[in-house]
Coordinates of C-alpha atoms and ligand atoms in Angstrom, one line a residue:
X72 CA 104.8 -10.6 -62.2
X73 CA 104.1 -13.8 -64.1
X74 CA 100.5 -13.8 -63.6
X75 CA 98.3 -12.1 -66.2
X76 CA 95.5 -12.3 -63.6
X77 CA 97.3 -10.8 -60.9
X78 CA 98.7 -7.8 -63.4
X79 CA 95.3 -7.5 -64.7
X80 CA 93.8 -7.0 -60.7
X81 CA 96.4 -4.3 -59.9
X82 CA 96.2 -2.5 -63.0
X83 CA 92.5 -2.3 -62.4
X84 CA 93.2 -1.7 -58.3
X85 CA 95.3 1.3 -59.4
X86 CA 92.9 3.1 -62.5
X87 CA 89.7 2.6 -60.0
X88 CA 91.8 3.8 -57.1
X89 CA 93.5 6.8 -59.3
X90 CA 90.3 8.0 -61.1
X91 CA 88.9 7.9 -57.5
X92 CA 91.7 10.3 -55.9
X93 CA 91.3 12.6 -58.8
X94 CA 87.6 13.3 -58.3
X95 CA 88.5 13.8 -54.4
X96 CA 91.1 16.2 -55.8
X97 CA 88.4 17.9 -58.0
X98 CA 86.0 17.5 -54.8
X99 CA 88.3 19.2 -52.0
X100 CA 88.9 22.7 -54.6
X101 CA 85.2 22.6 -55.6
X102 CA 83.8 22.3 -51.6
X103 CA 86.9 24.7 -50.2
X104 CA 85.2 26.9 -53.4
X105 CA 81.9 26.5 -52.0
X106 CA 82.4 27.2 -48.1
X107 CA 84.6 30.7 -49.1
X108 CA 81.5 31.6 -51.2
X109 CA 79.1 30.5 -48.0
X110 CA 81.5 32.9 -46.1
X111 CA 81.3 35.7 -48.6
X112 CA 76.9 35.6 -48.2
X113 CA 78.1 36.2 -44.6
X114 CA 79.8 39.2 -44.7
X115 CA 77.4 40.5 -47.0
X116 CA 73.9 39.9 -45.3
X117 CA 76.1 41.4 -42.2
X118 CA 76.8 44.7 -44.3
X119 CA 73.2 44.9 -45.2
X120 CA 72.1 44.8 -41.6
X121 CA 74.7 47.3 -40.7
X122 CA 73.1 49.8 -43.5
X123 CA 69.7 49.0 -42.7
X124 CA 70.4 49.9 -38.8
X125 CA 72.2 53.2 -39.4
X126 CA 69.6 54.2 -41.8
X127 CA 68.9 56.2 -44.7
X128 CA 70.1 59.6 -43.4
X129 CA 73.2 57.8 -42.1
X130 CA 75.3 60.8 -44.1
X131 CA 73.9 63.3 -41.4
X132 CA 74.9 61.1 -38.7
X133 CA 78.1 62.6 -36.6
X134 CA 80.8 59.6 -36.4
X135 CA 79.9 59.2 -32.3
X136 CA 76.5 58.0 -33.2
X137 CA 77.6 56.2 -36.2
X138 CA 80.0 54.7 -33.8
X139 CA 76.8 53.5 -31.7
X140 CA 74.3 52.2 -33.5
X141 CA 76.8 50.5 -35.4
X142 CA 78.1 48.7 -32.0
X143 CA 74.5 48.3 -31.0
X144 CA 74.2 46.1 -34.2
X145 CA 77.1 43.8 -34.0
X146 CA 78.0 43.8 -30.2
X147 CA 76.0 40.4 -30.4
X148 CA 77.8 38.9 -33.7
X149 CA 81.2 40.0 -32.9
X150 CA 82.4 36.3 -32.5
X151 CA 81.7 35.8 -36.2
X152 CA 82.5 39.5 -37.4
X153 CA 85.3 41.7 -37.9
X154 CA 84.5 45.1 -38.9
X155 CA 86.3 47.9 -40.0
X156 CA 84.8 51.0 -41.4
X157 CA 86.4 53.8 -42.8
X158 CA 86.4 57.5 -44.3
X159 CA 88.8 58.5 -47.1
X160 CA 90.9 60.8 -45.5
X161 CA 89.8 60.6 -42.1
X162 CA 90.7 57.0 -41.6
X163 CA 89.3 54.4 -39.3
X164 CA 86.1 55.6 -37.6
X165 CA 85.0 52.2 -36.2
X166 CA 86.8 48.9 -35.1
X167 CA 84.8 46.0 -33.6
X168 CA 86.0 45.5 -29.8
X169 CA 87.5 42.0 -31.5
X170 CA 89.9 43.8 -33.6
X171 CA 91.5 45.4 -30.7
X172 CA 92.6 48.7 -32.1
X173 CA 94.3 47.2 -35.3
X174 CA 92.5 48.0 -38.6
X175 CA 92.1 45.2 -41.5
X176 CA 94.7 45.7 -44.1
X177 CA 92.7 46.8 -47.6
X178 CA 94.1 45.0 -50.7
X179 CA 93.9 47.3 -53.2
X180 CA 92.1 46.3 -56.7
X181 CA 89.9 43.2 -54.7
X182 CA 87.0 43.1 -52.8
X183 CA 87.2 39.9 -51.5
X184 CA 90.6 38.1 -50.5
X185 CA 92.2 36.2 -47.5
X186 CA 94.4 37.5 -45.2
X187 CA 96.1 36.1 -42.0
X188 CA 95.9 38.7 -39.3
X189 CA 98.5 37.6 -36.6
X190 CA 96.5 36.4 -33.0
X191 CA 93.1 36.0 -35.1
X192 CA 94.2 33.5 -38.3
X193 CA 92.9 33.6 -41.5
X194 CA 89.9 35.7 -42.3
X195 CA 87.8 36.1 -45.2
X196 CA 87.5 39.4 -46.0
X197 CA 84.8 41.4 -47.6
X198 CA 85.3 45.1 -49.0
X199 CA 81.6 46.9 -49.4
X200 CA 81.3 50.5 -50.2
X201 CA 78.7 53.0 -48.2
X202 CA 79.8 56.5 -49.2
X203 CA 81.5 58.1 -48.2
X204 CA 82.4 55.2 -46.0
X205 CA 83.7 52.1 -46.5
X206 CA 82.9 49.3 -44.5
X207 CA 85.4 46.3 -44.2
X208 CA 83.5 43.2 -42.6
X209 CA 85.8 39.8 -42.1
X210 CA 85.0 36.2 -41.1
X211 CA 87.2 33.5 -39.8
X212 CA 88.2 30.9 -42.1
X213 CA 89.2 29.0 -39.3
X214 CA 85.9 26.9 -39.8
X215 CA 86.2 26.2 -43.5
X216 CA 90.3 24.9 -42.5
X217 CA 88.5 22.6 -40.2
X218 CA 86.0 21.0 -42.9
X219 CA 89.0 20.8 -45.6
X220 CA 91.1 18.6 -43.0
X221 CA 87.8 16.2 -42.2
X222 CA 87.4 16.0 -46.1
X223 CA 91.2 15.2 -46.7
X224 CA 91.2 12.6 -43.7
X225 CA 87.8 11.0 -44.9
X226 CA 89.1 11.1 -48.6
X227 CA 92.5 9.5 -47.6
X228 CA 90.5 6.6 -45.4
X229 CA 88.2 5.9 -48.7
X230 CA 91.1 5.7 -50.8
X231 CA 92.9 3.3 -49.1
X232 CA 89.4 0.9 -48.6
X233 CA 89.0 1.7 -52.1
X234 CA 92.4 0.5 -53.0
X235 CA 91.8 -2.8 -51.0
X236 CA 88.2 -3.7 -52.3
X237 CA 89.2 -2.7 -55.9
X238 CA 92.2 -5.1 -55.8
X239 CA 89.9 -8.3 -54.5
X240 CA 87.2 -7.5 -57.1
X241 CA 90.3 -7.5 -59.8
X242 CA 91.0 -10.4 -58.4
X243 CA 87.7 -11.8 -59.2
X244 CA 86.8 -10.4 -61.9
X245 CA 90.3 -11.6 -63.5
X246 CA 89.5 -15.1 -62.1
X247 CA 86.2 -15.4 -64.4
X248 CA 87.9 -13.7 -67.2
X249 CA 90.7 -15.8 -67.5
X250 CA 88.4 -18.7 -67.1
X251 CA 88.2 -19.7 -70.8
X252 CA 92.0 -18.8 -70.9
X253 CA 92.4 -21.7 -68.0
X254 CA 90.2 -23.7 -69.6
X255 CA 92.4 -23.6 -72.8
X256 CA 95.6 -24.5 -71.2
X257 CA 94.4 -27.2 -69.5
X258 CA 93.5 -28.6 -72.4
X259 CA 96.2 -28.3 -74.6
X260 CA 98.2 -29.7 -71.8
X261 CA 96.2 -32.8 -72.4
X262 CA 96.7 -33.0 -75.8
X263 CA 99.6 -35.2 -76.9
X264 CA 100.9 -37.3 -80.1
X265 CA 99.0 -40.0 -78.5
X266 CA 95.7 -37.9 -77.9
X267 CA 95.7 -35.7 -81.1
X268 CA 91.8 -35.8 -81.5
X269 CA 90.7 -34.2 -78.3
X270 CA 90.0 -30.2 -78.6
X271 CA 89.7 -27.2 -76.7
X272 CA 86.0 -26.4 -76.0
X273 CA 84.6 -23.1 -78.0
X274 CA 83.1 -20.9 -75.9
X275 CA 79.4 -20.0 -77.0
X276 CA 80.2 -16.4 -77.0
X277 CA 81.5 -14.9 -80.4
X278 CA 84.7 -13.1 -79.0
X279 CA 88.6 -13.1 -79.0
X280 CA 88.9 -16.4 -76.8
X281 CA 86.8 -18.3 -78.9
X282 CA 89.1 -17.0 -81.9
X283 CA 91.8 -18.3 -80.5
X284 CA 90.2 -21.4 -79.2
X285 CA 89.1 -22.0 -83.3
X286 CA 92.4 -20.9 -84.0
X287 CA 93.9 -23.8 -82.2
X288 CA 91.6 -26.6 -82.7
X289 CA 92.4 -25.8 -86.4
X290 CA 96.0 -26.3 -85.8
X291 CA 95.7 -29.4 -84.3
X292 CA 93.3 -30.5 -87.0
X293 CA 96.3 -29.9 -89.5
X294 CA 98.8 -32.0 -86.8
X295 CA 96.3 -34.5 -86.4
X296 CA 96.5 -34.9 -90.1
X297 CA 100.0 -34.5 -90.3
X298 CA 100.6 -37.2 -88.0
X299 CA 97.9 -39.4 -89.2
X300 CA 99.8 -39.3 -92.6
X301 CA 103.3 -40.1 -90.9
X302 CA 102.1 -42.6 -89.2
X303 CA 100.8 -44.3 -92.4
X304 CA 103.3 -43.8 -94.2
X305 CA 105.5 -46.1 -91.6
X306 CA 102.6 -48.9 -91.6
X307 CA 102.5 -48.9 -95.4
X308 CA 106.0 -48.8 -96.2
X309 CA 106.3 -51.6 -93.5
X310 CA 103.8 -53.1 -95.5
X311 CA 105.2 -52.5 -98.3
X312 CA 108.5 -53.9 -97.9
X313 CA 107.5 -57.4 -96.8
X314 CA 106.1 -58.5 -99.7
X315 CA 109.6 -58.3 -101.7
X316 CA 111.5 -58.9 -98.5
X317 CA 109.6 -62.7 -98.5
X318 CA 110.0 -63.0 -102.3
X319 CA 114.0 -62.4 -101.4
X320 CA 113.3 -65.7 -98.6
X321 CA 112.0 -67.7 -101.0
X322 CA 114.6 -67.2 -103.9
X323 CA 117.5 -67.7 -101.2
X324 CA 115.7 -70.8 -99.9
X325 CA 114.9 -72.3 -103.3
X326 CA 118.6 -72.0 -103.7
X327 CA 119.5 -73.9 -100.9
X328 CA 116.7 -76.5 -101.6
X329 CA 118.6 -77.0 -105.0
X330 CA 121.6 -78.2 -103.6
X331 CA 123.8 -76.7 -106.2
X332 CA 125.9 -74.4 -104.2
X333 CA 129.1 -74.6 -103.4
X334 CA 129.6 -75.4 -99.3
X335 CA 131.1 -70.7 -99.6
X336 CA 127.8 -70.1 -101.6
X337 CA 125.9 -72.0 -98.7
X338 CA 127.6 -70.8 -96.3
X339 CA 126.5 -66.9 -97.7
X340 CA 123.2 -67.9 -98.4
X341 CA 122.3 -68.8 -94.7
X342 CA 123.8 -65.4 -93.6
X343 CA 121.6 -63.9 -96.0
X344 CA 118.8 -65.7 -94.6
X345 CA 119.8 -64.3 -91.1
X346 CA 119.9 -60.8 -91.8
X347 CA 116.7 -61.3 -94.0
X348 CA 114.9 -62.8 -90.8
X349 CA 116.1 -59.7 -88.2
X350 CA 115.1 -57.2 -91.4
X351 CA 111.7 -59.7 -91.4
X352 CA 111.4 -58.7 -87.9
X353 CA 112.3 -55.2 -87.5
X354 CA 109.9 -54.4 -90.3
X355 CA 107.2 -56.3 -88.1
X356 CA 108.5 -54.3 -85.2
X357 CA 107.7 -51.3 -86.7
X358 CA 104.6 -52.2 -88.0
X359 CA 103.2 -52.6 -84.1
X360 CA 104.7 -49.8 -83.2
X361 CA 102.4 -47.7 -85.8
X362 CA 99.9 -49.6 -85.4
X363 CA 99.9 -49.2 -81.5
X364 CA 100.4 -45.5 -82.0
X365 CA 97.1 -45.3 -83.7
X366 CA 95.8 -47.2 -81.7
X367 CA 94.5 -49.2 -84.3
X368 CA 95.6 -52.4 -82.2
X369 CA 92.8 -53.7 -79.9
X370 CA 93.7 -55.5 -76.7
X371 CA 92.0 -59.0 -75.4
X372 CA 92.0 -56.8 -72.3
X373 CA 90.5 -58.9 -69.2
X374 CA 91.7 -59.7 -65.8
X375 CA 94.4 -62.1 -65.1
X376 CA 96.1 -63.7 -61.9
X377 CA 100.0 -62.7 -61.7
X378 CA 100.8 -65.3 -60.1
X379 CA 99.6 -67.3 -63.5
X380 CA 100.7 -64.6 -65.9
X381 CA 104.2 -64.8 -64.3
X382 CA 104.4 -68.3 -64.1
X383 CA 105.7 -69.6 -67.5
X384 CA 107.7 -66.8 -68.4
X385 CA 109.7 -67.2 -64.8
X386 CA 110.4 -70.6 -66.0
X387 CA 111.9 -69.4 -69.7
X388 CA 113.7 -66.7 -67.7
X389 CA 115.6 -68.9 -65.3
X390 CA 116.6 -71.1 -68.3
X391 CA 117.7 -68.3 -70.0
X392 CA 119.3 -66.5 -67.3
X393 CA 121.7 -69.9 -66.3
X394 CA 122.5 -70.1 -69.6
X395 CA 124.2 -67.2 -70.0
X396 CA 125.8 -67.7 -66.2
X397 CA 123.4 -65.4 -64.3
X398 CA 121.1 -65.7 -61.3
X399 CA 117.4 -64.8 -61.8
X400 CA 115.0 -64.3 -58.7
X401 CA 111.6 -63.4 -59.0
X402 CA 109.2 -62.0 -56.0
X403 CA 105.7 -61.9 -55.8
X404 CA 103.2 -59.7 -53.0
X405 CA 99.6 -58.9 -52.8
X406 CA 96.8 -60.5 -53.9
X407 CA 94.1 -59.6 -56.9
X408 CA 94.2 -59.6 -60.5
X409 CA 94.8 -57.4 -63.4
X410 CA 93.5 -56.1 -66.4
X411 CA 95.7 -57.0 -69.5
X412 CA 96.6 -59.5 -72.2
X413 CA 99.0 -62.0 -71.1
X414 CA 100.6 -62.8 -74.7
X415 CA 101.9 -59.0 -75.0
X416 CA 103.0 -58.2 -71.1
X417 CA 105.3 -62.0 -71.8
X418 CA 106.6 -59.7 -74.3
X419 CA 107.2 -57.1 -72.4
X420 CA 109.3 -59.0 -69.6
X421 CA 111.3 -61.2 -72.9
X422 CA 112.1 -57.4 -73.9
X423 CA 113.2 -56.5 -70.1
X424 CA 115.0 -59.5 -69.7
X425 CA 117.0 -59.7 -72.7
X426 CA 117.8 -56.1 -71.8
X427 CA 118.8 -56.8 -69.0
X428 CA 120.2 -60.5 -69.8
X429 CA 122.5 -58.2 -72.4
X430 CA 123.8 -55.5 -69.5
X431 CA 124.2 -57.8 -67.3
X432 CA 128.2 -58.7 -66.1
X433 CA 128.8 -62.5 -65.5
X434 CA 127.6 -63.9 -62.8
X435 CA 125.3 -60.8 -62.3
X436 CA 121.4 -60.4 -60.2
X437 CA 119.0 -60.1 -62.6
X438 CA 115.5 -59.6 -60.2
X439 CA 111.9 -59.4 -61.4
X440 CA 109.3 -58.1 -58.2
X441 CA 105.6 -57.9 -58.9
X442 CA 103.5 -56.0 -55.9
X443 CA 100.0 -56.2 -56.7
X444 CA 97.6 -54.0 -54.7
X445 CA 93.9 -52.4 -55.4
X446 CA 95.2 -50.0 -57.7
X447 CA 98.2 -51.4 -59.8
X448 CA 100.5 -54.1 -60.5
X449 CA 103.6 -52.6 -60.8
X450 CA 106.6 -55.0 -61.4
X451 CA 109.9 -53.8 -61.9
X452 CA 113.1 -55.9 -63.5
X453 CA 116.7 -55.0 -62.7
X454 CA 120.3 -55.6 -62.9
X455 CA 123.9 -54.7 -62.2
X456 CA 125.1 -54.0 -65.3
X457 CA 126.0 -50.7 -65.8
X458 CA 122.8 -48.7 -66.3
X459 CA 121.8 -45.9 -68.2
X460 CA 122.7 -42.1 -67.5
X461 CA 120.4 -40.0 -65.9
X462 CA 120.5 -37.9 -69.1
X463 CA 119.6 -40.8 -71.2
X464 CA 116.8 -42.2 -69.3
X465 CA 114.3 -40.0 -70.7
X466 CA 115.4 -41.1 -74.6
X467 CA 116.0 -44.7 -74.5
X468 CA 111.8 -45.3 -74.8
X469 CA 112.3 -43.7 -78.3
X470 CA 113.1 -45.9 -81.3
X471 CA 116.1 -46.8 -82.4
X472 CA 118.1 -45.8 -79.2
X473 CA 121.1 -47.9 -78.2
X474 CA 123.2 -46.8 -76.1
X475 CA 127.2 -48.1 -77.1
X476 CA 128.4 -48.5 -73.6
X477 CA 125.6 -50.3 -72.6
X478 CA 125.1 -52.9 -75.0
X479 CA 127.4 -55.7 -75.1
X480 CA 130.2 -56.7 -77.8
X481 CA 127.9 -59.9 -79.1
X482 CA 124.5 -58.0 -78.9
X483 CA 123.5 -56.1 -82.3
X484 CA 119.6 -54.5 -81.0
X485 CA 117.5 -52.9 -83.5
X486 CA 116.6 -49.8 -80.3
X487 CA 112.9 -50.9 -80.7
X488 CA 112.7 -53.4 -77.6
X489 CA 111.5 -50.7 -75.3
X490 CA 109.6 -48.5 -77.6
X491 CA 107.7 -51.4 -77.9
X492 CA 107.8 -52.4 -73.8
X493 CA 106.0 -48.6 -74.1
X494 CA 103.7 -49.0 -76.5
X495 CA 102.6 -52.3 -75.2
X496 CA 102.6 -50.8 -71.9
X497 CA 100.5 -47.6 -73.1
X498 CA 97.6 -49.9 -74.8
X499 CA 97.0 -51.4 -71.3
X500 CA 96.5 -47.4 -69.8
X501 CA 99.9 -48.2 -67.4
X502 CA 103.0 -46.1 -67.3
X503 CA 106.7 -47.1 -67.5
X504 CA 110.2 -45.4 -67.0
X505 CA 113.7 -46.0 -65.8
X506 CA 115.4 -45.8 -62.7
X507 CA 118.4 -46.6 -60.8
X508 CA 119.2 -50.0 -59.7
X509 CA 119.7 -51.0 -55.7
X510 CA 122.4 -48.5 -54.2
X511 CA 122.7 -47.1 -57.8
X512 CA 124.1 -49.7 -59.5
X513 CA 122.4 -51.3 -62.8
X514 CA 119.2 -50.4 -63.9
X515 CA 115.5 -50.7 -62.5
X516 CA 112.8 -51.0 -65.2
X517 CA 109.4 -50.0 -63.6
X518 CA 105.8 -50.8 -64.9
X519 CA 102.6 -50.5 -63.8
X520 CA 99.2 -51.5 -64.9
X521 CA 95.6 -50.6 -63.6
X522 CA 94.6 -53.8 -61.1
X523 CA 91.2 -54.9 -61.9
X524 CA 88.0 -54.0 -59.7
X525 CA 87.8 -56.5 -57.0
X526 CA 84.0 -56.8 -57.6
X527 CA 84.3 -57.7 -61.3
X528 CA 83.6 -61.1 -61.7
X529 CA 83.6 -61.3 -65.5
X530 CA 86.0 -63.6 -67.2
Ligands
LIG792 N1 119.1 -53.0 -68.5 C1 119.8 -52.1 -69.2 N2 121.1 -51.7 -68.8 C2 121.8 -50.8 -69.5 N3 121.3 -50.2 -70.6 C3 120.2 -50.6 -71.1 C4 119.3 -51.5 -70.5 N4 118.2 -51.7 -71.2 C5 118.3 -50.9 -72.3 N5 119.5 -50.3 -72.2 C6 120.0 -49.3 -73.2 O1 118.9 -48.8 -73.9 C7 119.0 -49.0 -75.3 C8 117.6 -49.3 -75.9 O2 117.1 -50.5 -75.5 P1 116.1 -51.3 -76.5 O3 115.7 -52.5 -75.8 O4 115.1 -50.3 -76.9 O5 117.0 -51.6 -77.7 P2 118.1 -52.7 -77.9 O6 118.1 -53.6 -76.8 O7 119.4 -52.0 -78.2 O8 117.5 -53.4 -79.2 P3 116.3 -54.4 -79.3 O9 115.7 -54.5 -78.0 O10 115.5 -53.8 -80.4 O11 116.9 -55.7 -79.8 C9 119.9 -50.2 -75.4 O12 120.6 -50.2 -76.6 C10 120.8 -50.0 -74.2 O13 121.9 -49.2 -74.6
LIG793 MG1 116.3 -54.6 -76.1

């Protein structure tokens, strides 16, 4: 059972409902106890009215009168009575008419005991001396049989309503103990590299949940720090390395301003001008990409017409697109505006596009939708290049994934286009992820960001 709740319920259904059998256990011996003892008062009030009757001089009595007064007294009670009196020696001198002839057997060494007399049941027998007789009175038990089975019957019917209510108040009472428990999941579900600060709320009571709730908080203190400090340490040596990496321009360029070289030096120089440039630019790259992480970049955020966002980077696309021999189409639906920064979702779509410029075999689709409705404007840019495994998809957001088969022969990516499509993506509160292209060919890129309220009016 993977529920703690639910194991918590039934182990508390089953000790309530246990501990409640055992005192009914206890209770049946202790009332089945209680009834013999109310039948043993019986047979004994029953002798002393049987001595009190024949009298004090009963010793001179001859056995015939005996015999009678001693009917006389118990003719009435001989439902409830069996009676048996005897002599030493002599035997039997009286049976009650109920007994029909047959004496009561005598257990030797007890004075009270059970017996089962065959056409009569079970009788509680009593053995009380009157010398030189002995009198033997009896009592059903059938009565006491009868009570037992009601107890049992009522005992079994409590159990099983105990069982059932004790296993819906362990529900309950699971439910509000687990509450904090909930309340601590939910909460560390939420918390993410991208949400470090957030913590789990302590609950005012001093006790083992509010431990472990300290307990946690203080762990994500330490990985909030510990990926504060990464996360600077990316920025500054960033930083760090563009100040040398410009000196390193400058000397090259100086060079080539001289115009000393030889036409092979030249010819180096401007390569390592090149590779200075991408280095210049990866650097910058990953710069963002701390910085957006922290989000220590702050948006121009306001709300924009797509139509207008779209319309100068559809331009560039086409243009782009021919020249490398593909088609570009672009789509457009709905009506309303969005909030976000035009400058950084134009880099976005360059990031797409030369993606998907770069998959893209010759001749190849390369279509860019926008659907804007109330909630969203989701666009979505795809090919028929090859696309991306479904294995992959979940990887190539991280940076410096490039996938070999993907990329083309002439294309030499850094991996940090669409780490950055995602953290541009994720400083406007929209989502973004992979899918397959049109009858599951090439690759769909999908975006969305939050449309603005139709009532804002603000700039
Ligand atoms: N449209 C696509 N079709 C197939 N594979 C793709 C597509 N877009 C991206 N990929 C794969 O995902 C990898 C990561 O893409 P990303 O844009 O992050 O890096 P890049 O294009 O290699 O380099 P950069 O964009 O930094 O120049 C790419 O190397 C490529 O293998
Ligand atoms: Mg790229």
């Amino acid at each position: 059972m993977k529920s703690i709740g639910a194991r918590l319920a039934l182990w508390y259904a089953s000790a309530a409902t246990v501990t409640l059998a055992c005192l009914f256990v206890a209770g049946y011996y202790l009332l089945e106890g209680y009834l013999i003892h109310g039948l043993d008062l019986l047979n004994q009030s029953e002798f002393a009215q049987i001595r009190a009757h024949l009298g004090p001089d009963y010793r001179d009595l001859s056995p015939a009168v005996i015999n009678q007064r001693i009917r006389e007294t118990t003719n009435f009670a001989s439902v409830l009575f069996y009676i048996d009196i005897r002599t030493r020696g002599h035997g039997t001198i009286f049976y009650s008419n109920n007994l029909h002839g047959r004496s009561l057997p005598d257990l030797r060494g007890k004075s009270r005991y059970l017996i089962r007399l065959p056409d009569v049941g079970l009788l509680r027998v009593g053995e009380f001396p009157l010398p030189p007789y002995e009198v033997i009175l009896a009592t059903s038990e059938t009565q006491v049989d009868g009570v037992m089975e009601g107890y049992s019957e009522v005992c079994v019917a409590l159990l099983v309503l105990m069982l059932g209510m004790s296993t819906a108040i362990g529900f309950g009472l699971s439910r509000v103990a687990l509450r904090p428990v909930r309340l601590i999941r939910e909460t560390a579900s939420r918390i993410g590299s991208d949400n470090l600060s957030e913590r789990i709320p302590v609950p005012a009571v001093q006790d083992e949940i509010a431990d472990l709730a300290q307990l946690l908080n203080a762990m994500f203190e330490r990985l909030e720090d510990s990926f504060r400090n990464v996360r600077r340490f990316a920025a500054d040596a960033s930083h760090e390395l563009k100040t040398p990496l410009s000196l390193a321009r400058l000397h090259a360029e100086k060079l080539l301003a001289n115009g000393t070289l030889s036409a092979d030096n030249e010819e180096e120089i401007l390569t390592l001008l090149e590779d200075l440039s991408r280095l210049n630019g990866t650097i910058d790259e990953l710069l963002f990409l701390s910085r957006a992480e922290a989000r220590s970049i702050t948006l121009q955020l306001a709300p924009h017409d797509p139509a207008t966002v779209l319309a100068s980077f559809n331009a560039d696309a086409e243009v782009l697109a021919e020249h490398r021999g593909l088609v570009f189409s672009f789509t457009h639906e709905g009506t309303g505006r969005a909030i976000c920064e035009p400058r950084w979702l134009r880099r976005v779509l360059l990031n797409l596009l030369s993606n998907a410029v770069n998959a893209s075999p010759p001749g190849g689709r390369i279509e860019l939708r926008s659907v804007i409705d109330r909630e969203f404007w989701r666009m979505s840019i795809e090919d028929e290049g090859p696309g991306v495994p479904e294995t992959e998809r979940a990887h190539i957001f991280d940076r410096f994934v490039r996938l070999r088969s993907a990329s083309g022969p002439d294309h030499e990516g850094t991996g940090l286009g669409l780490a950055i499509c995602r953290g541009i993506i994720d400083l406007h509160r929209g989502r973004i992820h992979v899918e397959s292209g049109h009858g599951g060919r090439g690759l769909r890129v999908v975006f969305e960001i939050p449309a603005a309220d139709p009532s804002y009016t603000g700039a």
